[in-house]
Short mmCIF file of C-alpha atoms in Angstrom, two decimals:
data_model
loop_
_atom_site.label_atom_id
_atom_site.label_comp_id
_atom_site.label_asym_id
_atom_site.label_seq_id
_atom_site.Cartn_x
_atom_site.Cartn_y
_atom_site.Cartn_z
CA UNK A 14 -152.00 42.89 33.08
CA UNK A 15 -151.69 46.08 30.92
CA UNK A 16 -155.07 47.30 29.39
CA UNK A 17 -153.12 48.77 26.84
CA UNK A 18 -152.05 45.64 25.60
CA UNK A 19 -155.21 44.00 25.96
CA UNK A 20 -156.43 47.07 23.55
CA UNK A 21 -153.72 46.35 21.46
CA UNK A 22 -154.29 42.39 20.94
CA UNK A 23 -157.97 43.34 20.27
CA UNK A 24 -157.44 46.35 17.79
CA UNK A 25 -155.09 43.72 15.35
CA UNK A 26 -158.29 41.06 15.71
CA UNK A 27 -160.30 44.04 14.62
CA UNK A 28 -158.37 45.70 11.90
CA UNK A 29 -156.35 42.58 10.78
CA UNK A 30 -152.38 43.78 10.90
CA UNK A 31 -150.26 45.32 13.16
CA UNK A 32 -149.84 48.11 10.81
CA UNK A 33 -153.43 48.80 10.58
CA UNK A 34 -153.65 48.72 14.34
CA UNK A 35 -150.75 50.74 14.69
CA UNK A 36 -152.39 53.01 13.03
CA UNK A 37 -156.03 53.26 14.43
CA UNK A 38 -153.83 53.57 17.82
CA UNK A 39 -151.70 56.37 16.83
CA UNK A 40 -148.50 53.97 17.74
CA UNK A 41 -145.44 52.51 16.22
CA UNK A 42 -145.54 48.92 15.02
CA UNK A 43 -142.73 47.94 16.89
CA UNK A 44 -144.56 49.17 20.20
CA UNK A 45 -147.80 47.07 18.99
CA UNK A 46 -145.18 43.83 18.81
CA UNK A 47 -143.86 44.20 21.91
CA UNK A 48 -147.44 44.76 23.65
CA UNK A 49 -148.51 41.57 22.41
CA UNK A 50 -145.64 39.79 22.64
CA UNK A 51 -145.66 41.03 26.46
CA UNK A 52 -149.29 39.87 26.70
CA UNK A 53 -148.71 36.47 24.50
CA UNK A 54 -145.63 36.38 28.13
CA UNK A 55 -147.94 36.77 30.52
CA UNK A 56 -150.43 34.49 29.55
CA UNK A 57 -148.82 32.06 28.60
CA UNK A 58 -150.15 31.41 25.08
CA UNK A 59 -149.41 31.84 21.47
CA UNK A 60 -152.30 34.40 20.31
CA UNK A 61 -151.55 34.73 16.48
CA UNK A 62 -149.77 32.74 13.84
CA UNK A 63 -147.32 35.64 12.21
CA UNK A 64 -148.19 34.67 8.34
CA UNK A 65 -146.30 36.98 6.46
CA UNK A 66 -147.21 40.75 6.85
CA UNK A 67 -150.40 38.77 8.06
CA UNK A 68 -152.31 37.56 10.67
CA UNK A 69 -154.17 35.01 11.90
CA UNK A 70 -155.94 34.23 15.66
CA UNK A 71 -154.60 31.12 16.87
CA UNK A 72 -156.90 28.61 19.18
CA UNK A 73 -155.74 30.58 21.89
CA UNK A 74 -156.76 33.23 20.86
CA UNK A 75 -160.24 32.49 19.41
CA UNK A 76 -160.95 31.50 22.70
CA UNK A 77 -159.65 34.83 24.72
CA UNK A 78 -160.51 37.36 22.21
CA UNK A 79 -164.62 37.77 24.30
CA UNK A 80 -162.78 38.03 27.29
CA UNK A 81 -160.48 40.89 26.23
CA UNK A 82 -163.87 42.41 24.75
CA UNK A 83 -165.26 41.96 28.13
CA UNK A 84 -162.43 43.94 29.91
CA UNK A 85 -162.45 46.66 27.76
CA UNK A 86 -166.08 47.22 28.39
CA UNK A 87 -165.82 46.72 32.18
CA UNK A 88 -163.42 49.59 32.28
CA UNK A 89 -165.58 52.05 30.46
CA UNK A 90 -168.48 51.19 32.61
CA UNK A 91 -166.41 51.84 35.41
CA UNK A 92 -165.80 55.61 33.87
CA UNK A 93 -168.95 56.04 32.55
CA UNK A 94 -170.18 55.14 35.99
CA UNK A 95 -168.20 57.56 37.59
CA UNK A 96 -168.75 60.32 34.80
CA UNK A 97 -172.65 59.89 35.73
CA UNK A 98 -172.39 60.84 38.98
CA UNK A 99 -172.93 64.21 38.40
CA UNK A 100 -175.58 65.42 36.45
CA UNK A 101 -174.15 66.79 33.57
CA UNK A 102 -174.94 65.19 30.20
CA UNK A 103 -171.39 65.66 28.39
CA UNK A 104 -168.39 63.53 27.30
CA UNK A 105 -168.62 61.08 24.65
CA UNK A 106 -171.85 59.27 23.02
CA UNK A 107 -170.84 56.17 20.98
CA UNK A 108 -172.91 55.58 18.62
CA UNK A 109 -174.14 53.26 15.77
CA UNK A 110 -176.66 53.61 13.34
CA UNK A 111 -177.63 51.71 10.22
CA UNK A 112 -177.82 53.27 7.03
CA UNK A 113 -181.61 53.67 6.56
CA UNK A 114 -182.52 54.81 9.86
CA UNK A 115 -179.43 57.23 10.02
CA UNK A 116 -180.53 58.76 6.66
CA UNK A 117 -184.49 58.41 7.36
CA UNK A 118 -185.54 58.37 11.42
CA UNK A 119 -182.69 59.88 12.98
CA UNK A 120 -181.86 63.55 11.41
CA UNK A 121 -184.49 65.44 13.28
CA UNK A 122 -183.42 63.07 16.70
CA UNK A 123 -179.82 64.33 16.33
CA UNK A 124 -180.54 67.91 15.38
CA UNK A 125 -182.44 68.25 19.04
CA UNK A 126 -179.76 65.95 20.47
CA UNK A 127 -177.11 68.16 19.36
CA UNK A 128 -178.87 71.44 20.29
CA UNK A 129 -180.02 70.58 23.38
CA UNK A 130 -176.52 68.56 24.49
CA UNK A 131 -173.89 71.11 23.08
CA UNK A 132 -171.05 69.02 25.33
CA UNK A 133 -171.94 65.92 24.47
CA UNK A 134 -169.16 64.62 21.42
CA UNK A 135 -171.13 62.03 19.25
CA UNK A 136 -168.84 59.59 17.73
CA UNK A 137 -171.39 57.49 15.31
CA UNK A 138 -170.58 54.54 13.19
CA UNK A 139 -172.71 53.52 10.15
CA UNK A 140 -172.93 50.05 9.54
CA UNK A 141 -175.30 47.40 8.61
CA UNK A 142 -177.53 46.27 11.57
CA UNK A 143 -175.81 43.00 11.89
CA UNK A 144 -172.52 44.63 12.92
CA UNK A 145 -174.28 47.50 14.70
CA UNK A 146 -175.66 44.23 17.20
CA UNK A 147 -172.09 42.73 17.23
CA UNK A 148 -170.14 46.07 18.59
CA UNK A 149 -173.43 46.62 21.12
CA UNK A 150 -172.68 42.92 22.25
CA UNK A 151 -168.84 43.52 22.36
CA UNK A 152 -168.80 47.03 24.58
CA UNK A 153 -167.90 48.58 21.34
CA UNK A 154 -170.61 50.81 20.90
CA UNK A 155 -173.35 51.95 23.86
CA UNK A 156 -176.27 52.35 21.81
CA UNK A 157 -176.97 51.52 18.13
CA UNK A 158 -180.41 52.14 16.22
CA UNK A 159 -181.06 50.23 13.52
CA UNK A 160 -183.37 47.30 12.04
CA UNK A 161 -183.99 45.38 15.38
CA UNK A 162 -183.43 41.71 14.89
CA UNK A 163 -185.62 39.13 14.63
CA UNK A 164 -185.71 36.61 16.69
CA UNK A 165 -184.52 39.33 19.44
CA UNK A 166 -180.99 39.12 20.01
CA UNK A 167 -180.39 37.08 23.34
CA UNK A 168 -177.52 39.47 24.57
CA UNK A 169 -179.69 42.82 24.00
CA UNK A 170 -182.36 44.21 25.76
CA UNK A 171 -184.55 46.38 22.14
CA UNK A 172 -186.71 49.15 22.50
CA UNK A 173 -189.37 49.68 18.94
CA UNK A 174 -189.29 53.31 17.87
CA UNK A 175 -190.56 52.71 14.36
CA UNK A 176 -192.66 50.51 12.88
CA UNK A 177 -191.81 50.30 9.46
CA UNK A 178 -194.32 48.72 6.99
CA UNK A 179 -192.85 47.76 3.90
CA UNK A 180 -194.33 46.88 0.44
CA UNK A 181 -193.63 45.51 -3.37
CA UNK A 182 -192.29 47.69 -5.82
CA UNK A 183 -191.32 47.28 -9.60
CA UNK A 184 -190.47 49.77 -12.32
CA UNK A 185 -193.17 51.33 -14.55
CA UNK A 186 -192.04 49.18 -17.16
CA UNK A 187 -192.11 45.98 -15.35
CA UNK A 188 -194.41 43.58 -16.96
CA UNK A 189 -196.27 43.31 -13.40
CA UNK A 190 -196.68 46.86 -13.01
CA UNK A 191 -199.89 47.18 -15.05
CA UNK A 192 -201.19 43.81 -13.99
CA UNK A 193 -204.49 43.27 -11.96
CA UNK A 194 -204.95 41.36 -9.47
CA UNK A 195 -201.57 39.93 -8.62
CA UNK A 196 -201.26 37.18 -5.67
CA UNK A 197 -197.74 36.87 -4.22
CA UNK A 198 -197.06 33.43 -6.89
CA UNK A 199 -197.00 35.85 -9.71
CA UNK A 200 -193.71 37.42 -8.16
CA UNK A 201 -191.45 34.14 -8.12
CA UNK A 202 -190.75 33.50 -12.59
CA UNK A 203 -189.38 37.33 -11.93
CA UNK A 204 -186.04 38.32 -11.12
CA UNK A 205 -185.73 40.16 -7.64
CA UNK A 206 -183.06 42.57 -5.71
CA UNK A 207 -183.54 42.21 -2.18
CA UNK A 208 -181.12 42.97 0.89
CA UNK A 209 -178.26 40.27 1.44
CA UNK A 210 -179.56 36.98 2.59
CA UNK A 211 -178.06 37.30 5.58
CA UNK A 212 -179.15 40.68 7.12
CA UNK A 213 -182.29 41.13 9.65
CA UNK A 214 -184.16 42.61 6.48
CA UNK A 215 -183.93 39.47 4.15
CA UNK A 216 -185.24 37.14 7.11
CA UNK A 217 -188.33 39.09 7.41
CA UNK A 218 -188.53 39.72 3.88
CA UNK A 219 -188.31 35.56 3.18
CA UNK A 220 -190.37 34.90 5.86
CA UNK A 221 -193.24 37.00 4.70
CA UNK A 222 -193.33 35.68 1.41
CA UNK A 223 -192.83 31.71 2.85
CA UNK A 224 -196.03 31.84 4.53
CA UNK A 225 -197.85 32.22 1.19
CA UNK A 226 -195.11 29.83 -0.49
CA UNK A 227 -193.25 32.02 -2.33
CA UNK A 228 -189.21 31.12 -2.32
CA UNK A 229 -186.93 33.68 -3.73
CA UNK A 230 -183.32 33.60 -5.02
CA UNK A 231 -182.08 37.42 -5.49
CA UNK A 232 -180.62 38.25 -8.50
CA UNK A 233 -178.57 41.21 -6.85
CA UNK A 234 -178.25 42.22 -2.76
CA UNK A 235 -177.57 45.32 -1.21
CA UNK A 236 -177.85 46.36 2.11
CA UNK A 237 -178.78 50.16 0.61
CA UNK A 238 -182.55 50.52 0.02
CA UNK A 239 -181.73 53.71 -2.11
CA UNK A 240 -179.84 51.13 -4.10
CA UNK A 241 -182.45 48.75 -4.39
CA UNK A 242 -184.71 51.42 -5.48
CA UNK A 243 -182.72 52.58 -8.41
CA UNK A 244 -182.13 48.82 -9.44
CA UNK A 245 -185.64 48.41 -9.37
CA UNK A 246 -186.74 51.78 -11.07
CA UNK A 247 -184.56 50.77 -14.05
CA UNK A 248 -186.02 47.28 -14.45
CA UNK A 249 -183.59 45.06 -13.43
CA UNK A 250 -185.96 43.31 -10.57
CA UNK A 251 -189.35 43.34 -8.69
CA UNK A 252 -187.90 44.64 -4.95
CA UNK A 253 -189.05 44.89 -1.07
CA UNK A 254 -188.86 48.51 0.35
CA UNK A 255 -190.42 50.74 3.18
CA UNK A 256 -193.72 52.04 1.92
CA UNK A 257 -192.69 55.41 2.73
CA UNK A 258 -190.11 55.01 0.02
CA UNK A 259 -192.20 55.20 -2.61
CA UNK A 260 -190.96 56.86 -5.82
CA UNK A 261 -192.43 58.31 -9.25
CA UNK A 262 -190.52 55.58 -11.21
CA UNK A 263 -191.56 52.89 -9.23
CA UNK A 264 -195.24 51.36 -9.00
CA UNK A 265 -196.10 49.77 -5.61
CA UNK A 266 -198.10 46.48 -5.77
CA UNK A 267 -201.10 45.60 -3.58
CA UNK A 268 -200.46 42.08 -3.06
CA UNK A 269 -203.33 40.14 -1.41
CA UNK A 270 -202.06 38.38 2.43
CA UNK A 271 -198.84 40.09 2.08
CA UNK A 272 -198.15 41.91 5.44
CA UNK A 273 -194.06 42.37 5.48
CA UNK A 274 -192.72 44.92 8.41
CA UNK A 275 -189.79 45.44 10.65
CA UNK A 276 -188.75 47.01 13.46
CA UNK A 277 -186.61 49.65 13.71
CA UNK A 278 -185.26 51.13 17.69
CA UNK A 279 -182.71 51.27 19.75
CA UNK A 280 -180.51 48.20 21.76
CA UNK A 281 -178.05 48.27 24.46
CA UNK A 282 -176.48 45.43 26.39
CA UNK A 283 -178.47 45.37 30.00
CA UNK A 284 -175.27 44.71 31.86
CA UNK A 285 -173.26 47.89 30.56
CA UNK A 286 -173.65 51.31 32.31
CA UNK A 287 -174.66 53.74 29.95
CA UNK A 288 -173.20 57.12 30.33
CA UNK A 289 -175.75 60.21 30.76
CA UNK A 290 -175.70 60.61 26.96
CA UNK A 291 -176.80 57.59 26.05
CA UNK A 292 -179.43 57.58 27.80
CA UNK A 293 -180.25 61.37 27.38
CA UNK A 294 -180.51 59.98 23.66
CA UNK A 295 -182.81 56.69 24.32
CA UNK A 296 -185.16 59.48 26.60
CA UNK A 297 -185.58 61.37 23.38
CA UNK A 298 -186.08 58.79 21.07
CA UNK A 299 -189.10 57.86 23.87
CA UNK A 300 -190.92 60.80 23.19
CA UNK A 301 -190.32 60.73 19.08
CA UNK A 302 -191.65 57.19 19.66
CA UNK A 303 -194.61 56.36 16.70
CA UNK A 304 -197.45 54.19 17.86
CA UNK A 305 -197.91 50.40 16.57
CA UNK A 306 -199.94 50.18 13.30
#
């Protein structure tokens, strides 16, 4: 079976159209129909309803997209593997970070990386932690640092780099902000902006404030904290950020029993090979390591 039509059949699950694959593969459309429909030959299985100029993953293919995934990423452990057995730390590094610890942890990592690797090509993704797991999980990516999940992902063996406390913050014109002696129950009559209820952040966030019974329903989400600051500085809602985000228009709150803080490191899939980059890169991020608080 061709790999290149296995690459093919998983870049249109990916992108969603032919055309869009086409593109991201530097081929013709007509070459992209005939690998799948090749592919859809030789195994013996419909793999997408044609809808239009759309697409859509039949049963058949729901159920042999992983396995695609998986033969993908067997094939660039088997050059990686090869690539590491010399010494050299060169070739590709790919890469995802989330937003926060791209903009916040990681300059001063990649300036040394960079310096110190001159032949090493990064190619680095920023995306939201969530997706950052998925394309770790799928072979896509052989590193990512980000927010690390909690519960741990089951896939992913995590490494903490960062611990990153995070506090309470309103605007200076927020009626809490010259309040004494708030408890956490004086945050839930006012609006909040928070991450999106589904990210790593918001679980933490929701869990924190559950153990002193305080629910929340977010008035706005965004998965960018400089966002959330601004929203916040300009009244629109009380908001969760890193302490070390602190900013003249905001006012942090000292909230009694309130202890909210994530994790932020690096993951990789323990079956994959990493090439000498990536792991040139998790040996850095070892020694830039900050202790537990």
């Amino acid at each position: 079976m061709q790999t290149d039509s296995i690459r093919a059949f998983v870049a249109v699950c990916d992108l969603g159209s032919f055309q869009a694959a086409s593109e991201a593969l530097h081929l013709s459309q007509p070459t992209i129909s005939k690998r799948l429909a090749t592919l859809e030959q030789r195994l013996g299985h419909t793999l997408f309803d044609r809808i239009g100029r759309g697409v859509a993953l039949t049963e058949a293919g729901r159920a042999w997209l992983p396995h695609a995934r998986e033969l993908l990423a067997a094939l660039q452990d088997g050059g990686r593997a090869l690539d590491n057995l010399g010494a050299e730390v060169a070739g590709n590094l790919r890469l995802a970070l989330s937003h926060h610890v791209g903009l916040h942890r990681m300059p001063a990592v990649l300036r040394t990386f960079v310096q110190r690797y001159p032949q090493v090509e990064p190619e680095i993704v920023f995306v939201d932690s969530e997706a950052a797991c998925r394309s770790v999980a799928n072979g896509e990516r052989e590193v990512a640092v980000i927010t690390l999940p909690t519960p741990a992902h089951p896939a992913l063996v995590e490494d903490c780099i960062w611990p990153d406390p995070m506090s309470v913050f309103v605007g200076r014109d927020h009626p809490l902000s010259a309040k004494r002696d708030i408890t956490a129950a004086d945050l839930a009559p006012h609006a909040c902006v928070l991450p999106p209820v589904e990210s790593y952040t918001y679980a933490i966030i929701a869990h924190a404030l559950g153990t002193l019974d305080v629910s929340i329903t977010p008035r706005m989400t965004s998965h960018y904290l400089e966002t959330l600051r601004m929203l916040a500085g300009v009244g629109i809602g009380w908001t969760v950020l890193p302490t070390s985000m602190e900013h003249p228009e905001l006012v942090r709150l000292n909230i009694p029993g309130l202890f909210i803080q994530r994790r932020l490191g690096a993951i990789r899939h323990p079956r994959r090979t990493l090439s000498n980059a990536a792991d040139a890169l998790l040996a850095l991020l070892d020694r830039v390591r900050a202790p537990a608080l």
